[in-house]
Coordinates of C-alpha atoms in Angstrom, one line a residue:
Chain A
M1 CA -50.2 4.4 8.1
A2 CA -48.0 2.7 6.1
G3 CA -45.1 3.5 3.5
V4 CA -45.1 2.0 -0.1
T5 CA -43.1 -1.1 -0.3
R6 CA -40.0 -1.4 -2.2
Q7 CA -41.5 -2.5 -5.6
G8 CA -43.6 0.5 -5.0
M9 CA -40.9 2.7 -4.4
A10 CA -39.3 1.5 -7.8
A11 CA -42.2 1.9 -9.6
R12 CA -43.0 5.3 -8.5
V13 CA -39.1 6.5 -9.8
A14 CA -39.8 4.9 -13.3
R15 CA -42.8 7.0 -13.9
D16 CA -40.3 9.6 -13.9
I17 CA -37.9 8.2 -16.5
P18 CA -38.9 9.6 -19.5
E19 CA -38.3 7.8 -23.1
G20 CA -34.6 8.2 -24.7
W21 CA -32.6 9.1 -21.4
F22 CA -29.5 6.5 -21.2
V23 CA -29.9 5.3 -17.2
N24 CA -27.8 3.6 -14.8
L25 CA -29.0 1.7 -12.0
G26 CA -27.4 0.7 -8.9
I27 CA -27.7 -2.1 -6.9
G28 CA -30.9 -3.0 -5.0
I29 CA -34.2 -1.1 -5.0
P30 CA -32.6 0.8 -8.1
T31 CA -32.3 -2.5 -9.9
M32 CA -35.8 -3.0 -10.1
V33 CA -36.5 0.2 -11.4
A34 CA -36.4 -1.4 -14.9
D35 CA -38.7 -3.7 -14.4
H36 CA -41.4 -1.1 -14.0
V37 CA -40.2 0.9 -17.6
P38 CA -42.9 -0.2 -20.2
V39 CA -40.9 -2.0 -22.6
E40 CA -42.8 0.4 -25.2
R41 CA -41.1 3.4 -23.4
E42 CA -37.3 3.3 -25.0
V43 CA -35.1 4.0 -22.0
I44 CA -31.5 2.6 -22.3
L45 CA -29.8 1.3 -19.5
H46 CA -26.0 1.4 -19.0
S47 CA -24.4 -1.1 -17.2
E48 CA -21.0 0.0 -15.7
N49 CA -19.0 -2.6 -16.7
G50 CA -19.9 -2.1 -20.4
I51 CA -23.1 -2.3 -21.5
L52 CA -25.6 0.0 -23.3
G53 CA -28.9 -1.6 -24.0
M54 CA -29.3 -3.9 -21.1
G55 CA -32.4 -6.2 -20.8
P56 CA -34.1 -8.1 -17.6
A57 CA -32.9 -11.3 -16.2
P58 CA -32.8 -14.4 -18.5
E59 CA -35.5 -16.8 -18.2
P60 CA -34.6 -20.0 -16.2
G61 CA -32.1 -22.0 -18.4
K62 CA -31.2 -19.4 -20.8
G63 CA -28.5 -17.7 -19.1
N64 CA -25.7 -16.4 -20.3
A65 CA -22.2 -16.5 -18.1
W66 CA -20.7 -13.8 -20.5
L67 CA -23.3 -11.2 -19.8
V68 CA -23.6 -9.9 -16.1
N69 CA -24.7 -6.7 -14.8
A70 CA -22.8 -4.4 -11.8
G71 CA -23.9 -6.6 -9.2
K72 CA -22.6 -9.6 -11.2
Q73 CA -25.9 -11.3 -11.8
Q74 CA -26.8 -12.6 -15.4
V75 CA -28.8 -10.1 -17.5
T76 CA -29.5 -9.7 -21.3
L77 CA -29.6 -7.6 -23.9
R78 CA -31.9 -5.9 -25.9
P79 CA -32.0 -5.3 -29.8
G80 CA -29.5 -2.3 -30.3
G81 CA -27.5 -2.9 -27.2
S82 CA -23.5 -2.5 -27.1
F83 CA -20.5 -3.7 -25.4
F84 CA -17.8 -1.6 -24.8
H85 CA -14.6 -1.3 -22.4
H86 CA -14.3 -0.1 -19.1
A87 CA -12.6 3.3 -19.7
D88 CA -15.1 4.1 -22.4
S89 CA -18.2 2.9 -20.1
F90 CA -16.7 5.1 -17.6
G91 CA -16.5 8.0 -20.1
M92 CA -19.7 7.8 -20.4
I93 CA -20.6 8.3 -16.5
R94 CA -17.7 10.7 -16.0
G95 CA -18.3 13.1 -19.3
G96 CA -22.0 13.7 -18.7
H97 CA -23.6 11.2 -21.1
I98 CA -25.9 9.6 -18.7
D99 CA -29.2 11.4 -18.2
L100 CA -29.7 9.7 -15.0
C101 CA -28.0 7.8 -12.2
V102 CA -30.5 6.3 -9.4
L103 CA -28.5 4.9 -6.2
G104 CA -29.1 3.6 -2.9
A105 CA -27.5 5.6 0.2
F106 CA -27.4 5.5 3.8
E107 CA -27.6 9.5 3.9
V108 CA -28.5 12.1 2.0
A109 CA -28.1 15.7 3.0
S110 CA -30.1 18.8 2.7
N111 CA -27.4 20.3 0.4
G112 CA -27.3 17.1 -2.0
D113 CA -24.2 15.5 -0.4
I114 CA -24.5 11.9 -0.6
A115 CA -23.3 9.1 1.6
N116 CA -23.6 5.6 0.3
W117 CA -19.9 3.4 0.2
A118 CA -18.7 3.1 4.0
T119 CA -20.5 3.1 7.4
S120 CA -17.6 4.4 9.1
E121 CA -14.4 6.0 9.1
N122 CA -12.4 3.0 9.6
D123 CA -14.9 0.1 8.0
S124 CA -12.7 -2.8 7.6
A125 CA -12.9 -3.5 3.9
P126 CA -14.1 -0.3 2.1
A127 CA -15.8 -0.9 -1.2
V128 CA -16.4 2.3 -3.5
G129 CA -16.8 0.5 -6.8
G130 CA -18.4 3.2 -9.5
A131 CA -20.3 5.2 -6.9
M132 CA -18.2 8.1 -6.8
D133 CA -17.8 7.7 -10.5
L134 CA -21.4 8.2 -10.9
A135 CA -22.4 10.8 -8.2
A136 CA -19.9 12.9 -9.7
G137 CA -20.8 12.2 -13.3
A138 CA -24.0 11.4 -14.2
K139 CA -26.4 14.7 -15.2
R140 CA -28.6 13.5 -12.7
L141 CA -28.6 11.5 -9.6
W142 CA -31.9 10.4 -8.0
V143 CA -31.5 8.5 -4.7
V144 CA -34.1 5.7 -3.4
M145 CA -34.1 4.7 -0.1
D146 CA -36.0 3.7 2.6
H147 CA -36.9 7.5 5.2
T148 CA -35.5 6.4 8.3
T149 CA -33.1 3.5 9.1
K150 CA -34.6 0.4 10.8
D151 CA -34.2 1.6 14.2
G152 CA -36.3 4.7 13.3
R153 CA -33.1 7.3 12.5
P154 CA -33.7 10.0 9.3
K155 CA -31.7 9.2 6.6
L156 CA -32.3 12.3 5.3
V157 CA -30.4 14.7 7.3
E158 CA -28.7 18.4 7.6
S159 CA -25.6 16.8 7.2
C160 CA -23.8 13.5 6.7
G161 CA -22.3 11.2 9.2
Y162 CA -20.9 8.6 7.0
P163 CA -18.3 9.3 4.7
L164 CA -19.4 11.3 1.7
T165 CA -19.6 9.6 -1.8
A166 CA -19.8 13.3 -3.6
P167 CA -20.5 16.6 -2.1
G168 CA -23.9 18.3 -3.2
A169 CA -24.8 15.8 -5.9
V170 CA -28.5 14.7 -5.0
Q171 CA -30.8 16.4 -7.0
R172 CA -34.1 14.2 -5.9
V173 CA -34.9 11.5 -3.4
Y174 CA -37.7 8.9 -3.3
T175 CA -38.4 7.0 -0.1
N176 CA -40.9 5.1 1.2
L177 CA -42.6 8.2 2.5
A178 CA -42.4 10.9 0.4
V179 CA -40.6 12.2 -3.1
V180 CA -38.3 15.2 -1.8
D181 CA -36.5 17.4 -4.0
V182 CA -33.0 18.8 -3.0
V183 CA -33.0 22.4 -4.1
Q184 CA -29.7 24.6 -4.3
G185 CA -30.0 27.1 -1.8
R186 CA -33.0 26.1 0.1
G187 CA -32.9 22.4 1.3
F188 CA -35.1 19.8 1.0
V189 CA -38.5 20.5 -0.8
L190 CA -41.3 18.1 -0.3
R191 CA -43.1 17.4 -3.9
E192 CA -45.3 14.1 -2.7
I193 CA -46.4 12.3 0.1
L194 CA -46.4 8.4 -1.0
A195 CA -47.5 7.0 2.9
E196 CA -50.9 7.1 2.6
G197 CA -52.7 9.4 5.5
M198 CA -49.5 10.9 6.6
S199 CA -49.4 14.6 7.5
F200 CA -46.6 16.8 6.7
A201 CA -46.1 17.1 10.4
E202 CA -45.6 13.4 11.0
L203 CA -43.3 13.2 7.5
Q204 CA -41.4 16.3 9.1
A205 CA -41.0 14.3 12.5
Q206 CA -39.3 11.6 10.6
T207 CA -36.7 13.9 8.7
G208 CA -33.5 15.2 10.0
A209 CA -33.7 18.5 8.3
V210 CA -36.3 20.9 7.3
L211 CA -38.8 20.1 5.1
H212 CA -39.9 22.8 2.9
T213 CA -42.9 23.0 0.4
D214 CA -43.4 25.3 -3.0
A215 CA -46.6 26.6 -1.2
Chain B
M1 CA 7.8 -13.9 -39.1
I2 CA 6.0 -12.9 -36.1
N3 CA 4.4 -15.0 -33.6
K4 CA 3.1 -14.3 -30.4
I5 CA 1.8 -17.3 -29.5
V6 CA 3.0 -19.6 -26.9
Q7 CA 2.7 -22.8 -25.8
S8 CA 2.1 -23.3 -22.3
I9 CA 1.3 -21.0 -19.3
A10 CA 4.9 -21.6 -18.0
E11 CA 6.2 -19.9 -21.0
S12 CA 3.7 -17.0 -21.2
L13 CA 4.5 -16.0 -17.6
E14 CA 8.5 -16.4 -18.0
G15 CA 10.1 -13.6 -17.0
V16 CA 7.3 -12.2 -14.3
K17 CA 9.5 -10.6 -11.5
D18 CA 9.3 -10.2 -7.5
G19 CA 7.8 -7.4 -7.0
A20 CA 6.0 -6.4 -10.1
T21 CA 2.8 -4.8 -10.5
V22 CA 0.5 -7.3 -11.9
L23 CA -2.7 -5.8 -13.7
M24 CA -5.5 -8.4 -13.8
G25 CA -8.8 -7.9 -16.3
G26 CA -11.9 -9.4 -15.2
F27 CA -15.0 -8.0 -13.4
G28 CA -15.9 -10.7 -10.9
A29 CA -15.6 -13.9 -12.7
V30 CA -16.3 -12.5 -16.5
G31 CA -13.1 -11.6 -18.4
Q32 CA -10.9 -13.0 -15.8
P33 CA -7.7 -14.7 -16.9
D34 CA -8.1 -17.7 -14.5
E35 CA -5.4 -19.6 -16.1
L36 CA -2.9 -17.2 -16.1
I37 CA -3.3 -16.5 -12.7
E38 CA -3.0 -19.8 -11.5
G39 CA 0.1 -20.2 -13.3
L40 CA 1.4 -17.2 -11.8
L41 CA 1.0 -19.4 -8.1
E42 CA 3.5 -21.9 -9.7
Q43 CA 5.4 -19.6 -11.5
G44 CA 6.8 -18.2 -8.1
A45 CA 7.0 -14.4 -8.2
R46 CA 6.2 -12.5 -4.7
D47 CA 6.0 -9.2 -3.4
L48 CA 3.3 -8.4 -6.1
T49 CA 0.9 -5.5 -6.6
V50 CA -2.2 -6.7 -8.0
V51 CA -4.2 -4.1 -9.8
A52 CA -7.9 -5.9 -10.3
N53 CA -11.4 -4.6 -9.8
N54 CA -12.2 -7.1 -7.2
A55 CA -10.0 -8.8 -4.5
G56 CA -10.7 -12.3 -5.3
A57 CA -13.3 -14.9 -4.1
G58 CA -13.1 -18.3 -2.7
K59 CA -9.9 -19.9 -2.1
V60 CA -8.6 -19.6 -5.9
G61 CA -6.7 -17.8 -8.1
L62 CA -6.2 -14.2 -6.7
A63 CA -7.7 -15.5 -3.1
R64 CA -5.4 -18.3 -3.2
L65 CA -2.0 -15.7 -4.7
M66 CA -2.8 -13.6 -1.4
M67 CA -3.6 -16.6 0.7
E68 CA 0.2 -17.8 0.1
G69 CA 1.4 -14.7 1.0
R70 CA 2.4 -13.3 -2.8
V71 CA 0.5 -10.0 -2.7
R72 CA 1.9 -6.9 -0.5
K73 CA -0.8 -4.8 -2.0
I74 CA -3.7 -5.0 -3.8
I75 CA -5.1 -2.0 -5.7
C76 CA -9.2 -2.2 -6.4
S77 CA -12.3 -0.3 -6.7
F78 CA -14.6 -3.2 -4.9
P79 CA -12.5 -5.5 -2.8
R80 CA -15.7 -6.6 -1.0
S81 CA -17.8 -9.1 -2.6
A82 CA -19.3 -12.7 -1.8
G83 CA -16.7 -15.1 -1.2
S84 CA -14.2 -12.6 -0.5
T85 CA -13.1 -13.8 3.0
V86 CA -9.2 -14.5 2.5
F87 CA -9.0 -10.7 1.7
E88 CA -10.9 -9.9 4.5
E89 CA -9.1 -11.9 6.8
L90 CA -5.5 -10.7 5.6
Y91 CA -6.9 -6.9 5.2
R92 CA -7.7 -6.9 9.0
A93 CA -4.7 -8.3 10.0
G94 CA -2.5 -5.9 8.5
K95 CA -1.1 -8.5 6.2
L96 CA -1.7 -7.1 3.3
E97 CA -2.3 -3.2 1.9
L98 CA -5.2 -1.6 0.0
E99 CA -5.5 1.2 -1.9
I100 CA -9.1 1.8 -2.7
V101 CA -9.9 3.6 -6.4
P102 CA -13.3 5.0 -7.7
Q103 CA -14.3 2.3 -10.8
G104 CA -14.1 4.9 -13.1
T105 CA -10.9 6.4 -12.1
L106 CA -9.2 3.0 -11.8
A107 CA -10.1 2.7 -15.7
E108 CA -8.8 6.3 -16.4
R109 CA -5.4 5.6 -14.5
M110 CA -4.7 2.8 -16.8
R111 CA -5.8 4.5 -19.8
A112 CA -3.7 7.0 -19.1
A113 CA -0.7 5.4 -18.5
G114 CA -1.0 3.1 -22.1
A115 CA -1.5 7.2 -23.6
G116 CA 1.4 8.7 -22.3
I117 CA -0.5 11.0 -20.1
P118 CA 1.1 11.0 -16.5
A119 CA -1.4 12.8 -14.5
F120 CA -5.1 14.2 -14.6
F121 CA -8.0 16.0 -12.7
T122 CA -10.9 14.8 -12.3
P123 CA -14.1 15.5 -10.0
T124 CA -14.6 12.1 -9.0
G125 CA -13.5 11.6 -5.7
A126 CA -13.3 15.7 -4.5
G127 CA -14.5 16.4 -1.4
T128 CA -14.7 12.9 0.0
K129 CA -11.8 10.9 2.1
L130 CA -10.3 9.2 -1.2
A131 CA -9.2 13.0 -1.9
Q132 CA -6.8 13.1 1.1
G133 CA -3.3 14.1 0.1
K134 CA -4.2 14.6 -3.0
E135 CA -3.4 18.0 -5.1
S136 CA -6.8 19.9 -6.0
R137 CA -7.8 22.3 -8.3
V138 CA -10.7 24.0 -9.4
F139 CA -12.1 24.3 -12.9
N140 CA -15.0 25.7 -14.1
G141 CA -16.1 26.3 -10.5
R142 CA -15.8 22.9 -9.6
E143 CA -13.4 21.3 -7.3
H144 CA -11.3 18.5 -9.3
I145 CA -8.3 15.9 -7.6
L146 CA -5.0 15.4 -9.2
E147 CA -5.1 11.2 -10.0
H148 CA -1.4 9.4 -11.4
A149 CA -1.1 7.3 -14.3
L150 CA -0.9 3.8 -12.9
P151 CA 1.4 1.4 -15.5
G152 CA 1.6 -2.4 -15.2
D153 CA 4.7 -4.3 -15.7
V154 CA 2.6 -7.2 -16.7
A155 CA -0.8 -7.5 -17.8
L156 CA -2.9 -10.4 -17.8
I157 CA -5.9 -10.6 -19.5
E158 CA -8.4 -12.7 -21.2
A159 CA -9.5 -12.8 -24.7
W160 CA -12.1 -14.5 -26.9
Q161 CA -9.8 -14.8 -30.2
A162 CA -6.5 -14.2 -31.1
D163 CA -4.0 -14.4 -34.1
R164 CA -0.5 -14.6 -34.0
W165 CA 0.1 -11.2 -34.2
G166 CA -1.9 -10.8 -30.9
N167 CA -4.8 -9.1 -32.3
L168 CA -7.6 -9.7 -30.0
T169 CA -11.4 -9.6 -29.7
Y170 CA -13.6 -10.1 -25.9
R171 CA -16.7 -11.7 -25.6
E172 CA -19.7 -9.4 -24.5
S173 CA -18.8 -8.3 -20.8
G174 CA -15.9 -10.3 -20.8
R175 CA -14.4 -6.8 -22.6
N176 CA -14.5 -4.9 -19.2
F177 CA -10.6 -4.0 -18.0
N178 CA -9.1 -6.1 -20.6
P179 CA -8.4 -3.5 -23.2
V180 CA -7.5 -0.9 -20.7
M181 CA -4.8 -2.9 -19.3
A182 CA -3.5 -4.5 -22.4
M183 CA -2.5 -1.0 -23.0
A184 CA -0.8 -0.2 -19.7
A185 CA 1.5 -3.1 -19.1
T186 CA 5.0 -3.1 -20.7
L187 CA 4.2 -7.0 -20.7
T188 CA 0.6 -7.8 -22.1
V189 CA -0.3 -11.7 -21.6
A190 CA -3.6 -12.9 -23.3
Q191 CA -5.1 -16.2 -22.5
T192 CA -7.5 -16.7 -25.4
H193 CA -10.3 -19.3 -26.0
H194 CA -9.7 -19.0 -29.9
I195 CA -6.8 -19.0 -32.3
L196 CA -7.2 -18.1 -35.4
D197 CA -5.3 -17.7 -38.6
L198 CA -3.8 -14.1 -39.5
G199 CA -6.4 -12.0 -41.4
E200 CA -9.3 -14.3 -40.3
I201 CA -10.3 -11.8 -37.3
S202 CA -11.9 -9.0 -39.8
P203 CA -9.5 -5.7 -39.0
D204 CA -12.8 -4.0 -38.4
H205 CA -13.6 -5.9 -35.5
V206 CA -10.3 -6.1 -33.3
H207 CA -11.0 -4.9 -30.4
T208 CA -7.4 -4.6 -28.9
P209 CA -4.7 -4.6 -31.9
G210 CA -1.8 -6.4 -31.3
I211 CA 0.9 -3.8 -30.7
F212 CA -0.6 -3.6 -26.9
V213 CA -0.1 -7.5 -26.8
Q214 CA 3.2 -9.7 -26.3
R215 CA 2.1 -13.3 -25.6
V216 CA -1.1 -15.2 -26.4
V217 CA -1.7 -18.5 -24.9
Q218 CA -4.7 -20.8 -26.0
V219 CA -6.8 -21.8 -22.8
E220 CA -10.1 -23.7 -23.6
R221 CA -11.8 -23.0 -20.5
G222 CA -15.1 -25.2 -21.5
A223 CA -18.4 -24.5 -19.9
P224 CA -19.9 -21.7 -19.0
W225 CA -17.9 -20.4 -20.8
V226 CA -18.1 -21.8 -24.3

């Protein structure tokens, strides 16, 4: 019973983003979400380095060195897009103007804590970037990540072992196996199993905290 | 007649002192004042505190400044990136102090410095290890931490157009940290691709008014920046 692919996870997230939202996408699978939002559904992408209305990567040979995303890859601008400086860009994030931020993570806890920036207390060179601003400031924070680590340890946990990015910030987690909400006072609530043929008990066995169901 | 345009990089960096806090614009390579940073190597100031989003790459610019032992401390949000080996080696060897600041807090601390705000509360970083040693206070039921303004002695920035009063425009995502750094420093030096006559930049389109800029030097960087 295989889980969904990285593209499948990105597509599943994209399905839940309605027209009109201002959305900031993190590096990795979150970036791929943009490719799965149909062009006719107008979702306005924000990039922390001062862009609204960010479009896809340029066609080969049409790149513009002045126009990069948060991962420093070249991108394009859609008609209606705009540029602004860093304090305004983070004013949008910190001031609660961004409807949704999608980030990757090392761990998410059942109380919504997220750890996604440093892998130990003594990281040789920690790098936080805009993750803490986004986690604390966006109206909604969704995480897209594998359900377990490569060696099979759960990434949905009772309590994060890695240094926190923000406490109590995550509302929803999309993994290669399932869609899980974080509900204050309850913890993880299963919305959907994505892995074909997987039972609730099998999913629970790969999850480091209790999975509730609405039923 | 006011004329902030100087004729050389060397002239633009006159008076930068040992121990100075230097704000360096740019997000990665975009909007980064490469020639001014290289000029600082020649200029000779040492024991610098550098404020920048990233910690340099390769062995040029900021990375070379660090390699030559001229930087005491770096304040940034994301030091680790492709090619940031000089930073990583010096940091691991204990030869470089590092202050990690969330990117929005970094921008806001400089904006605050430019706007006369000595400190502010923010929820960003509350409840994390970056809150250690910081005053905290609850507003509307949520924990916030106190962050202090971050002024610079010098800001080195990159503009697209400039005039002799120091009015500036930036190009596309090259704007990034440059405007807030211009506000936050005592001496702001802008390298610019183009110099226009006074009045040629539409007043409606000035991004950084000349009040925030002390010196302008023209640098034509060539491809891919034209």
